[in-house]
């Protein structure tokens, strides 16, 4: 054993060497910009912000290896080299059971391998089948992996094809699609296919505040409530549940982790009723980290080993690859070769041969909307940066620092006396329950959480996202769906961009705003109330709290 000289602070694992300065902006200037952009926070100019925590999506600071990989991008229209690299990166991490089995064909590209036979055998003409990423001729015969530039596009390709198949088989029927928590775009896509989204998690557990603000072990508040899931399936009938979704980590439920035990159980229930299980895996690496640190039996496993087990439980997945520190752009849709998703949504002849392969339908949609299957809406350089980013997300030290930043912010709010902080912190963000923040005094129609977000911009130049009554469309939902809304705002932390100084500024600002919460205005929607995913386009107007 090497000699140790322990300290009570962690050793840093990266440093920054590109710097972007921030402008000095006055409250009056921000006020003018808020008015000019109809109080829609998505339209507020980022160049006028001091700290932007709207999203961790696509906002990551890339590593030097990712920047370097851009120069290896192959922009060919057909079978660019990055296509092979990206699919095999996914196989390495999601299917090969850990680093010891990685093939890392990306290194052949990075070292400019000129051995054509080797490149043919190990990269260009390799055959794979039976998993989530067919390769070679199998991918052409039974397409099952689709590069798509971001998560919502993957969702919309999937939903549109599923909707068309179901409409043909059962005209006029309405379906229910449950999840532990659908993201806003997933919900939007499900509604647009005429189906009903449901969010089945345990809200009592979510709002529980631990002794002194700290849990000893993460309680996996993002889990699907298995009892609710079985109840829902049996009450609406399994034939009316075409898919079950599971969001990992559970972003709409405060970025909370989902345990491996829960994934296994969801898989068991889904398969008991012959329903394909689809993972929404925007933040799979953070989730694997939480499993490693908190679930029995995983402490000695690597993030990649855990990821392989996680993905063994899904029949299909959609992925926004813009989170988890992967890259600024990217996404994926895949299903298991000849698995339950394929069986349920393909059509077969009487002799068992395939009449219509659902993979071919998905590919047609991919090609007609996003580009051919070699790049699906991504540039060759983005594909390379994503492959590098995926490997980097398996680095324990990176994830450890990332989650520690979230904890620092959540505990900072808690220690400053701010009420409603959701504990423990999520893997990519900290959430505050607005009902509790406002002492339960503001009604669901006041959109006070949005008032909080806009006031944080106005006073301090900090942008966060409201993911509660306003964005999750509380007033447009049925009573049972309303009970599933978490009325929260989210402070997203992206990869290696924010420092302790940013977090301390945010803690001080939220403390000050909390102490003056009586004067945070409510908001009313003046245009776009019923538009799908209205928060991206609606116009708002503040009105003083006293008016209520
Ligand atoms: N699923 C989840 C869980 C997400 O968090 C997101 C995006 C998507 C799907 C859609 O992916 O943006 O690549 O099209 N979430 C971002 C956020 C926007 O801020 O949480 P996308």
Coordinates of C-alpha atoms and ligand atoms in Angstrom, one line a residue:
X1 CA 0.0 0.0 0.0
X2 CA 1.3 3.5 -0.8
X3 CA 1.6 5.9 2.0
X4 CA -1.5 8.2 2.5
X5 CA -1.6 11.7 3.9
X6 CA -5.4 12.3 4.2
X7 CA -7.1 15.7 4.1
X8 CA -10.7 16.5 4.9
X9 CA -11.3 18.0 1.4
X10 CA -11.4 16.1 -1.8
X11 CA -8.5 16.4 -4.4
X12 CA -9.6 18.2 -7.6
X13 CA -9.8 16.2 -10.8
X14 CA -9.9 18.9 -13.5
X15 CA -9.0 22.5 -14.2
X16 CA -10.4 25.0 -16.6
X17 CA -8.3 26.7 -19.3
X18 CA -10.7 28.5 -21.5
X19 CA -12.4 31.5 -19.9
X20 CA -15.5 33.4 -20.8
X21 CA -16.1 36.8 -19.2
X22 CA -19.5 37.9 -18.1
X23 CA -21.0 41.4 -18.6
X24 CA -22.2 43.6 -15.8
X25 CA -25.9 44.1 -16.3
X26 CA -28.2 46.3 -14.3
X27 CA -31.6 45.4 -12.9
X28 CA -33.2 48.0 -15.2
X29 CA -31.6 46.4 -18.3
X30 CA -32.9 43.0 -17.3
X31 CA -36.3 44.4 -16.6
X32 CA -36.4 45.9 -20.1
X33 CA -35.3 42.6 -21.6
X34 CA -38.0 40.7 -19.6
X35 CA -40.7 43.0 -20.9
X36 CA -39.5 42.8 -24.4
X37 CA -39.5 39.0 -24.4
X38 CA -43.0 38.7 -22.8
X39 CA -41.6 37.3 -19.6
X40 CA -40.8 34.0 -21.4
X41 CA -37.6 32.9 -19.8
X42 CA -36.6 30.8 -22.7
X43 CA -36.5 34.0 -24.8
X44 CA -34.4 35.9 -22.3
X45 CA -30.9 36.7 -23.9
X46 CA -28.3 34.4 -22.3
X47 CA -25.7 37.1 -22.9
X48 CA -27.3 39.2 -20.2
X49 CA -27.2 36.5 -17.5
X50 CA -24.8 36.1 -14.6
X51 CA -25.5 32.5 -13.9
X52 CA -27.5 30.4 -16.4
X53 CA -29.0 27.2 -14.8
X54 CA -31.9 26.8 -17.1
X55 CA -30.7 23.4 -18.3
X56 CA -27.8 21.0 -18.2
X57 CA -28.7 20.0 -21.7
X58 CA -26.2 20.7 -24.4
X59 CA -24.6 23.3 -22.2
X60 CA -21.7 21.2 -21.0
X61 CA -18.1 22.5 -21.1
X62 CA -16.3 19.9 -23.3
X63 CA -13.0 18.4 -22.3
X64 CA -9.8 18.9 -24.3
X65 CA -10.2 15.4 -25.6
X66 CA -13.6 16.2 -26.9
X67 CA -12.4 19.4 -28.6
X68 CA -9.5 17.4 -30.2
X69 CA -12.0 14.7 -31.4
X70 CA -13.8 17.3 -33.5
X71 CA -10.9 17.2 -36.0
X72 CA -11.5 13.5 -36.4
X73 CA -15.1 14.1 -37.5
X74 CA -15.9 12.4 -40.8
X75 CA -18.5 14.4 -42.6
X76 CA -19.2 11.8 -45.3
X77 CA -22.9 11.4 -46.3
X78 CA -22.7 7.6 -46.2
X79 CA -21.3 5.4 -43.4
X80 CA -19.0 8.1 -41.9
X81 CA -16.3 6.5 -39.7
X82 CA -18.0 8.1 -36.6
X83 CA -21.1 6.0 -37.2
X84 CA -19.1 2.8 -36.5
X85 CA -17.3 4.5 -33.6
X86 CA -20.5 5.7 -31.9
X87 CA -22.5 2.4 -32.2
X88 CA -19.5 0.5 -30.8
X89 CA -19.1 3.0 -28.0
X90 CA -22.7 2.2 -27.0
X91 CA -21.9 -1.5 -27.2
X92 CA -18.8 -1.0 -25.1
X93 CA -20.7 0.8 -22.3
X94 CA -24.2 -0.6 -22.5
X95 CA -23.5 -4.2 -23.4
X96 CA -20.0 -5.4 -22.7
X97 CA -20.1 -5.5 -18.9
X98 CA -17.3 -3.1 -18.1
X99 CA -14.0 -1.6 -19.1
X100 CA -12.2 -4.9 -19.2
X101 CA -14.3 -5.9 -22.3
X102 CA -14.2 -2.6 -24.1
X103 CA -13.0 -2.7 -27.7
X104 CA -12.6 1.1 -28.0
X105 CA -12.4 1.2 -31.7
X106 CA -12.3 4.9 -31.3
X107 CA -8.6 4.5 -30.6
X108 CA -8.0 3.0 -34.0
X109 CA -9.3 6.3 -35.4
X110 CA -7.4 8.4 -32.9
X111 CA -4.2 6.7 -33.8
X112 CA -4.9 6.9 -37.5
X113 CA -4.8 3.1 -38.2
X114 CA -3.8 2.5 -41.8
X115 CA -4.1 -1.3 -41.6
X116 CA -7.1 -1.6 -44.0
X117 CA -7.7 -5.3 -43.2
X118 CA -7.8 -4.5 -39.5
X119 CA -10.2 -1.6 -40.0
X120 CA -12.4 -3.9 -42.1
X121 CA -12.4 -6.6 -39.5
X122 CA -12.8 -4.5 -36.4
X123 CA -14.6 -1.4 -37.6
X124 CA -16.3 -1.3 -41.0
X125 CA -17.6 -4.9 -41.5
X126 CA -18.1 -6.2 -38.0
X127 CA -21.3 -8.1 -37.6
X128 CA -23.4 -7.8 -34.5
X129 CA -26.9 -9.0 -33.7
X130 CA -29.1 -9.8 -30.7
X131 CA -28.5 -6.7 -28.7
X132 CA -29.5 -3.0 -28.8
X133 CA -27.1 -2.1 -31.6
X134 CA -27.1 -4.4 -34.6
X135 CA -24.0 -4.0 -36.9
X136 CA -23.0 -4.7 -40.4
X137 CA -25.5 -6.6 -42.6
X138 CA -27.8 -7.2 -39.5
X139 CA -28.3 -3.5 -39.0
X140 CA -29.4 -3.3 -42.7
X141 CA -31.6 -6.3 -42.5
X142 CA -33.2 -5.5 -39.1
X143 CA -32.5 -1.9 -38.3
X144 CA -32.7 -1.3 -34.5
X145 CA -30.4 1.6 -33.7
X146 CA -31.0 5.1 -34.9
X147 CA -28.7 8.1 -34.4
X148 CA -31.0 11.1 -33.9
X149 CA -29.7 14.5 -32.9
X150 CA -31.6 14.8 -29.7
X151 CA -33.9 13.1 -27.3
X152 CA -37.2 14.7 -28.2
X153 CA -36.6 13.8 -31.9
X154 CA -36.0 10.2 -30.9
X155 CA -39.2 10.3 -28.9
X156 CA -41.3 11.8 -31.7
X157 CA -40.0 9.2 -34.2
X158 CA -40.9 6.5 -31.8
X159 CA -44.3 7.9 -30.8
X160 CA -45.3 8.6 -34.4
X161 CA -44.6 5.1 -35.6
X162 CA -46.2 3.5 -32.5
X163 CA -49.3 5.8 -33.0
X164 CA -49.6 4.8 -36.7
X165 CA -49.3 1.1 -35.9
X166 CA -51.9 1.3 -33.1
X167 CA -54.3 3.5 -35.1
X168 CA -54.3 0.9 -37.9
X169 CA -54.8 -2.0 -35.5
X170 CA -57.3 -0.3 -33.1
X171 CA -58.9 2.7 -34.8
X172 CA -60.1 5.4 -32.4
X173 CA -58.8 3.8 -29.3
X174 CA -57.0 5.9 -26.6
X175 CA -54.0 4.4 -24.8
X176 CA -52.2 5.1 -21.5
X177 CA -48.4 5.3 -21.2
X178 CA -47.2 5.3 -17.6
X179 CA -43.7 6.3 -16.4
X180 CA -42.0 7.0 -13.1
X181 CA -41.9 10.6 -14.6
X182 CA -42.3 11.8 -18.1
X183 CA -40.2 14.8 -19.2
X184 CA -42.2 17.7 -20.7
X185 CA -41.3 16.8 -24.3
X186 CA -42.1 13.1 -23.7
X187 CA -45.4 14.1 -22.3
X188 CA -46.0 16.4 -25.2
X189 CA -45.1 13.7 -27.7
X190 CA -47.5 11.2 -26.0
X191 CA -50.3 13.8 -25.9
X192 CA -49.7 14.5 -29.6
X193 CA -50.2 10.8 -30.4
X194 CA -53.5 11.0 -28.6
X195 CA -52.4 8.9 -25.6
X196 CA -52.6 9.7 -21.9
X197 CA -49.3 10.1 -20.0
X198 CA -49.2 9.1 -16.3
X199 CA -46.4 9.6 -13.7
X200 CA -46.3 6.9 -11.0
X201 CA -43.8 7.8 -8.3
X202 CA -44.1 8.2 -4.5
X203 CA -44.8 11.9 -3.7
X204 CA -44.8 11.4 0.1
X205 CA -41.3 9.9 -0.1
X206 CA -40.2 12.7 -2.4
X207 CA -41.1 15.5 -0.1
X208 CA -39.7 13.8 3.0
X209 CA -37.0 15.9 4.6
X210 CA -34.3 13.9 6.4
X211 CA -32.9 14.7 9.9
X212 CA -30.6 17.7 9.6
X213 CA -31.0 17.7 5.8
X214 CA -28.7 14.7 5.1
X215 CA -29.6 11.2 4.2
X216 CA -27.0 8.5 5.0
X217 CA -27.9 6.6 1.8
X218 CA -29.8 7.9 -1.2
X219 CA -33.4 6.6 -0.9
X220 CA -34.0 6.4 -4.6
X221 CA -36.9 8.7 -4.7
X222 CA -37.1 8.5 -8.5
X223 CA -38.3 4.9 -8.4
X224 CA -41.5 3.8 -10.1
X225 CA -44.2 3.0 -7.6
X226 CA -44.7 -0.6 -8.5
X227 CA -48.0 -1.0 -6.8
X228 CA -49.4 2.0 -8.6
X229 CA -48.1 0.6 -11.9
X230 CA -49.8 -2.8 -11.4
X231 CA -53.0 -1.0 -10.3
X232 CA -53.0 1.2 -13.4
X233 CA -52.3 -1.7 -15.8
X234 CA -55.1 -3.9 -14.3
X235 CA -57.6 -1.0 -14.1
X236 CA -57.2 0.2 -17.7
X237 CA -56.3 -3.3 -19.1
X238 CA -52.8 -4.3 -20.3
X239 CA -54.1 -4.2 -23.9
X240 CA -54.5 -0.4 -23.4
X241 CA -50.9 0.1 -22.2
X242 CA -48.7 -0.2 -25.3
X243 CA -45.5 1.0 -23.6
X244 CA -44.1 1.6 -20.1
X245 CA -41.5 4.3 -19.8
X246 CA -38.8 4.8 -17.1
X247 CA -36.9 8.0 -16.8
X248 CA -33.3 7.5 -15.6
X249 CA -32.5 9.6 -13.5
X250 CA -36.0 10.9 -13.0
X251 CA -35.7 14.5 -14.2
X252 CA -39.4 15.6 -13.7
X253 CA -39.3 14.0 -10.3
X254 CA -36.5 16.3 -9.0
X255 CA -33.6 14.4 -10.8
X256 CA -33.9 11.6 -8.3
X257 CA -32.2 8.2 -8.9
X258 CA -33.8 4.9 -9.8
X259 CA -32.5 1.8 -8.1
X260 CA -31.4 -1.3 -9.9
X261 CA -33.9 -3.3 -7.8
X262 CA -36.7 -1.0 -9.1
X263 CA -35.6 -1.4 -12.7
X264 CA -35.7 -5.1 -12.3
X265 CA -39.2 -4.9 -10.8
X266 CA -40.5 -2.6 -13.6
X267 CA -39.1 -5.1 -16.1
X268 CA -40.8 -8.0 -14.3
X269 CA -44.2 -6.2 -14.2
X270 CA -43.9 -5.0 -17.8
X271 CA -43.1 -8.4 -19.1
X272 CA -45.8 -10.1 -17.0
X273 CA -48.3 -8.1 -19.1
X274 CA -46.3 -8.4 -22.3
X275 CA -45.6 -4.6 -22.4
X276 CA -42.3 -3.4 -23.8
X277 CA -40.3 -1.3 -21.4
X278 CA -38.7 1.9 -22.8
X279 CA -36.0 3.7 -20.9
X280 CA -35.6 7.5 -21.2
X281 CA -31.9 7.5 -20.5
X282 CA -30.8 11.1 -20.6
X283 CA -28.8 10.7 -17.4
X284 CA -27.9 7.0 -17.2
X285 CA -24.3 7.6 -16.0
X286 CA -25.5 9.7 -13.0
X287 CA -28.0 7.0 -12.2
X288 CA -25.3 4.3 -12.4
X289 CA -23.2 6.4 -10.0
X290 CA -26.0 6.6 -7.5
X291 CA -26.5 2.8 -7.7
X292 CA -22.8 2.3 -7.1
X293 CA -22.7 4.6 -4.0
X294 CA -26.0 3.6 -2.5
X295 CA -27.3 0.2 -3.5
X296 CA -26.1 -3.0 -1.8
X297 CA -23.9 -5.2 -4.0
X298 CA -22.7 -2.4 -6.4
X299 CA -19.9 -0.6 -4.5
X300 CA -17.2 -2.5 -6.3
X301 CA -18.7 -2.2 -9.7
X302 CA -17.8 0.4 -12.2
X303 CA -20.2 2.9 -13.8
X304 CA -19.9 0.9 -17.1
X305 CA -20.5 -2.4 -15.4
X306 CA -23.6 -1.0 -13.8
X307 CA -24.8 0.5 -17.0
X308 CA -24.6 -2.8 -18.8
X309 CA -26.9 -4.3 -16.1
X310 CA -29.3 -1.4 -16.2
X311 CA -29.7 -1.6 -20.0
X312 CA -30.3 -5.3 -19.9
X313 CA -33.7 -4.6 -18.4
X314 CA -35.1 -2.4 -21.3
X315 CA -36.6 -3.5 -24.5
X316 CA -35.9 -0.1 -26.1
X317 CA -34.6 3.3 -25.1
X318 CA -34.7 6.9 -26.2
X319 CA -31.7 9.1 -25.3
X320 CA -30.9 12.7 -25.1
X321 CA -27.1 12.5 -25.3
X322 CA -26.9 16.3 -24.4
X323 CA -26.8 15.6 -20.7
X324 CA -24.6 13.8 -18.2
X325 CA -21.7 15.7 -19.6
X326 CA -21.7 13.7 -22.9
X327 CA -21.7 16.4 -25.5
X328 CA -23.5 19.6 -26.8
X329 CA -25.6 17.6 -29.3
X330 CA -26.7 14.1 -29.7
X331 CA -29.3 11.4 -29.3
X332 CA -30.3 7.9 -29.9
X333 CA -33.2 5.5 -30.3
X334 CA -32.7 1.8 -30.1
X335 CA -34.6 -1.4 -29.4
X336 CA -33.5 -5.0 -28.7
X337 CA -33.0 -7.1 -31.7
X338 CA -36.0 -9.5 -32.0
X339 CA -37.0 -8.4 -28.5
X340 CA -40.5 -7.6 -27.1
X341 CA -40.7 -4.1 -28.7
X342 CA -39.9 -5.6 -32.1
X343 CA -42.4 -8.5 -31.6
X344 CA -45.2 -6.3 -30.5
X345 CA -44.9 -3.6 -33.2
X346 CA -43.8 -5.6 -36.2
X347 CA -46.4 -7.5 -38.4
X348 CA -45.8 -11.1 -39.2
X349 CA -47.1 -13.5 -41.8
X350 CA -48.8 -16.7 -40.8
X351 CA -45.6 -18.7 -41.3
X352 CA -43.9 -16.4 -38.8
X353 CA -41.8 -14.5 -41.4
X354 CA -41.8 -10.7 -41.0
X355 CA -44.3 -8.8 -43.0
X356 CA -43.5 -5.3 -41.7
X357 CA -40.5 -4.7 -39.5
X358 CA -41.0 -1.8 -37.0
X359 CA -37.3 -1.0 -37.4
X360 CA -37.8 -0.4 -41.1
X361 CA -40.7 2.0 -40.3
X362 CA -38.6 3.9 -37.8
X363 CA -35.7 4.1 -40.3
X364 CA -38.0 5.5 -43.0
X365 CA -39.1 8.2 -40.5
X366 CA -35.5 8.9 -39.4
X367 CA -34.3 9.3 -43.0
X368 CA -37.2 11.5 -44.1
X369 CA -36.8 13.8 -41.1
X370 CA -33.3 13.8 -39.8
X371 CA -31.0 12.3 -42.4
X372 CA -29.8 8.9 -43.3
X373 CA -29.0 6.3 -40.7
X374 CA -25.2 7.1 -40.8
X375 CA -25.7 10.4 -39.0
X376 CA -29.3 11.1 -38.2
X377 CA -29.1 14.8 -37.9
X378 CA -25.7 15.0 -36.3
X379 CA -22.5 16.3 -37.9
X380 CA -19.6 13.9 -38.1
X381 CA -17.6 16.0 -35.6
X382 CA -20.5 16.1 -33.1
X383 CA -20.6 12.3 -33.4
X384 CA -16.9 12.0 -32.4
X385 CA -17.3 14.4 -29.5
X386 CA -20.3 12.4 -28.3
X387 CA -18.3 9.1 -28.4
X388 CA -15.5 10.6 -26.3
X389 CA -18.0 12.1 -23.9
X390 CA -19.8 8.8 -23.4
X391 CA -16.6 7.2 -22.3
X392 CA -15.7 10.1 -20.1
X393 CA -19.1 9.8 -18.3
X394 CA -18.0 6.4 -17.0
X395 CA -15.2 8.2 -15.0
X396 CA -16.0 7.8 -11.3
X397 CA -14.1 11.0 -10.3
X398 CA -16.0 13.1 -12.8
X399 CA -19.4 11.8 -11.6
X400 CA -18.3 12.2 -8.0
X401 CA -17.4 15.8 -8.4
X402 CA -20.6 16.5 -10.4
X403 CA -22.9 15.0 -7.7
X404 CA -20.9 16.8 -5.0
X405 CA -21.6 20.1 -6.7
X406 CA -25.4 19.4 -6.6
X407 CA -25.2 18.4 -2.9
X408 CA -23.2 21.6 -2.1
X409 CA -26.0 23.7 -3.6
X410 CA -28.9 21.8 -2.0
X411 CA -27.3 21.7 1.4
X412 CA -26.3 25.4 1.0
X413 CA -30.0 26.3 0.4
X414 CA -31.1 24.1 3.3
X415 CA -28.5 25.6 5.7
X416 CA -29.5 29.1 4.7
X417 CA -33.1 28.3 5.9
X418 CA -34.8 28.1 2.5
X419 CA -37.9 26.0 2.8
X420 CA -38.8 23.3 0.2
X421 CA -35.4 22.2 -0.9
X422 CA -35.7 18.7 -2.3
X423 CA -33.2 16.4 -0.6
X424 CA -31.0 14.7 -1.5
X425 CA -30.0 16.7 -4.5
X426 CA -30.6 15.1 -7.9
X427 CA -27.6 14.1 -10.1
X428 CA -27.8 17.1 -12.4
X429 CA -29.8 19.7 -10.5
X430 CA -31.3 20.9 -7.3
X431 CA -35.1 21.4 -7.0
X432 CA -37.2 23.6 -4.7
X433 CA -40.8 22.7 -3.9
X434 CA -42.6 26.0 -4.6
X435 CA -45.7 25.0 -2.5
X436 CA -43.5 24.8 0.6
X437 CA -41.3 27.8 -0.4
X438 CA -44.5 30.0 -0.4
X439 CA -45.8 28.4 2.8
X440 CA -48.7 26.8 0.8
X441 CA -50.2 30.3 0.3
X442 CA -50.2 30.5 -3.5
X443 CA -52.8 28.6 -5.5
X444 CA -52.1 26.4 -8.5
X445 CA -53.4 29.2 -10.8
X446 CA -50.9 31.8 -9.6
X447 CA -47.8 30.2 -11.3
X448 CA -45.8 31.6 -8.5
X449 CA -42.9 29.2 -9.3
X450 CA -42.6 30.9 -12.6
X451 CA -42.8 34.3 -10.8
X452 CA -39.9 33.0 -8.6
X453 CA -37.9 32.1 -11.7
X454 CA -38.5 35.5 -13.4
X455 CA -37.8 37.4 -10.2
X456 CA -34.5 35.6 -9.9
X457 CA -33.6 36.8 -13.4
X458 CA -34.8 40.3 -12.7
X459 CA -33.0 40.8 -9.4
X460 CA -29.9 38.7 -9.7
X461 CA -29.4 37.6 -13.3
X462 CA -29.9 33.9 -12.5
X463 CA -31.9 31.8 -14.8
X464 CA -33.5 28.5 -13.6
X465 CA -36.3 26.5 -15.0
X466 CA -39.8 26.1 -13.7
X467 CA -40.9 22.4 -14.0
X468 CA -44.2 22.7 -12.0
X469 CA -47.7 24.0 -12.4
X470 CA -46.9 26.2 -15.3
X471 CA -44.6 24.0 -17.4
X472 CA -46.3 20.7 -16.5
X473 CA -49.7 22.3 -17.4
X474 CA -51.5 21.7 -14.0
X475 CA -54.6 23.5 -15.1
X476 CA -55.0 21.4 -18.3
X477 CA -54.8 18.0 -16.5
X478 CA -57.3 15.6 -15.0
X479 CA -57.4 15.5 -11.2
X480 CA -55.5 12.2 -11.1
X481 CA -52.8 13.7 -13.3
X482 CA -52.8 16.9 -11.3
X483 CA -51.9 14.9 -8.2
X484 CA -48.8 13.7 -10.0
X485 CA -47.4 17.2 -10.7
X486 CA -44.4 18.3 -8.6
X487 CA -44.6 22.1 -8.3
X488 CA -40.9 22.8 -8.5
X489 CA -38.2 25.0 -9.9
X490 CA -34.9 23.4 -11.0
X491 CA -31.3 24.7 -10.7
X492 CA -29.4 22.7 -13.3
X493 CA -25.7 22.2 -13.0
X494 CA -23.9 21.2 -16.2
X495 CA -20.5 19.7 -16.7
X496 CA -17.5 21.5 -15.2
X497 CA -18.9 25.0 -16.1
X498 CA -19.9 26.4 -12.7
X499 CA -17.5 27.0 -9.8
X500 CA -18.1 27.2 -6.1
X501 CA -18.3 31.0 -6.5
X502 CA -21.3 30.7 -8.8
X503 CA -23.0 28.3 -6.4
X504 CA -22.3 30.7 -3.4
X505 CA -23.8 33.6 -5.4
X506 CA -26.9 31.5 -6.2
X507 CA -27.3 30.4 -2.5
X508 CA -27.1 34.0 -1.3
X509 CA -29.6 35.2 -4.0
X510 CA -32.2 32.5 -3.2
X511 CA -31.8 33.1 0.5
X512 CA -32.5 36.8 -0.1
X513 CA -35.5 36.0 -2.3
X514 CA -36.8 33.6 0.2
X515 CA -36.8 36.2 2.9
X516 CA -38.7 38.6 0.6
X517 CA -41.0 35.9 -0.8
X518 CA -44.2 37.9 -0.1
X519 CA -43.1 40.4 -2.8
X520 CA -42.5 37.8 -5.5
X521 CA -45.2 38.4 -8.1
X522 CA -47.6 35.8 -9.5
X523 CA -47.8 35.3 -13.3
X524 CA -50.7 35.1 -15.7
X525 CA -50.6 33.7 -19.2
X526 CA -51.7 36.3 -21.7
X527 CA -51.0 34.3 -24.9
X528 CA -50.5 30.7 -25.8
X529 CA -52.3 29.1 -22.8
X530 CA -53.3 25.9 -24.6
X531 CA -50.4 25.5 -26.9
X532 CA -48.5 22.1 -26.7
X533 CA -45.5 22.6 -24.4
X534 CA -46.7 26.1 -23.8
X535 CA -43.8 27.2 -21.6
X536 CA -41.6 27.3 -24.7
X537 CA -43.9 29.9 -26.4
X538 CA -46.4 31.5 -24.1
X539 CA -46.4 35.2 -23.2
X540 CA -46.7 36.0 -19.5
X541 CA -47.4 39.0 -17.3
X542 CA -46.6 39.6 -13.6
X543 CA -49.2 40.8 -11.1
X544 CA -48.7 41.5 -7.5
X545 CA -49.2 38.8 -4.9
X546 CA -51.7 41.0 -3.0
X547 CA -54.2 40.8 -5.8
X548 CA -55.1 37.3 -4.8
Ligands
LIG1 N1 -35.9 13.1 -21.6 C1 -35.4 13.7 -20.5 C2 -35.4 13.0 -19.2 C3 -34.9 15.0 -20.6 O1 -34.4 15.6 -19.5 C4 -34.9 15.7 -21.9 C5 -34.4 17.0 -22.0 C6 -35.4 15.0 -23.0 C7 -35.9 13.7 -22.8 C8 -35.4 15.6 -24.3 O2 -34.1 15.6 -24.8 O3 -33.5 18.1 -25.1 O4 -32.3 16.3 -26.2 O5 -34.5 16.8 -27.0 N2 -34.2 17.8 -21.0 C9 -33.6 19.1 -21.0 C10 -33.7 19.6 -19.6 C11 -34.1 20.0 -22.1 O6 -33.4 20.8 -19.5 O7 -34.0 18.9 -18.7 P1 -33.6 16.8 -25.8

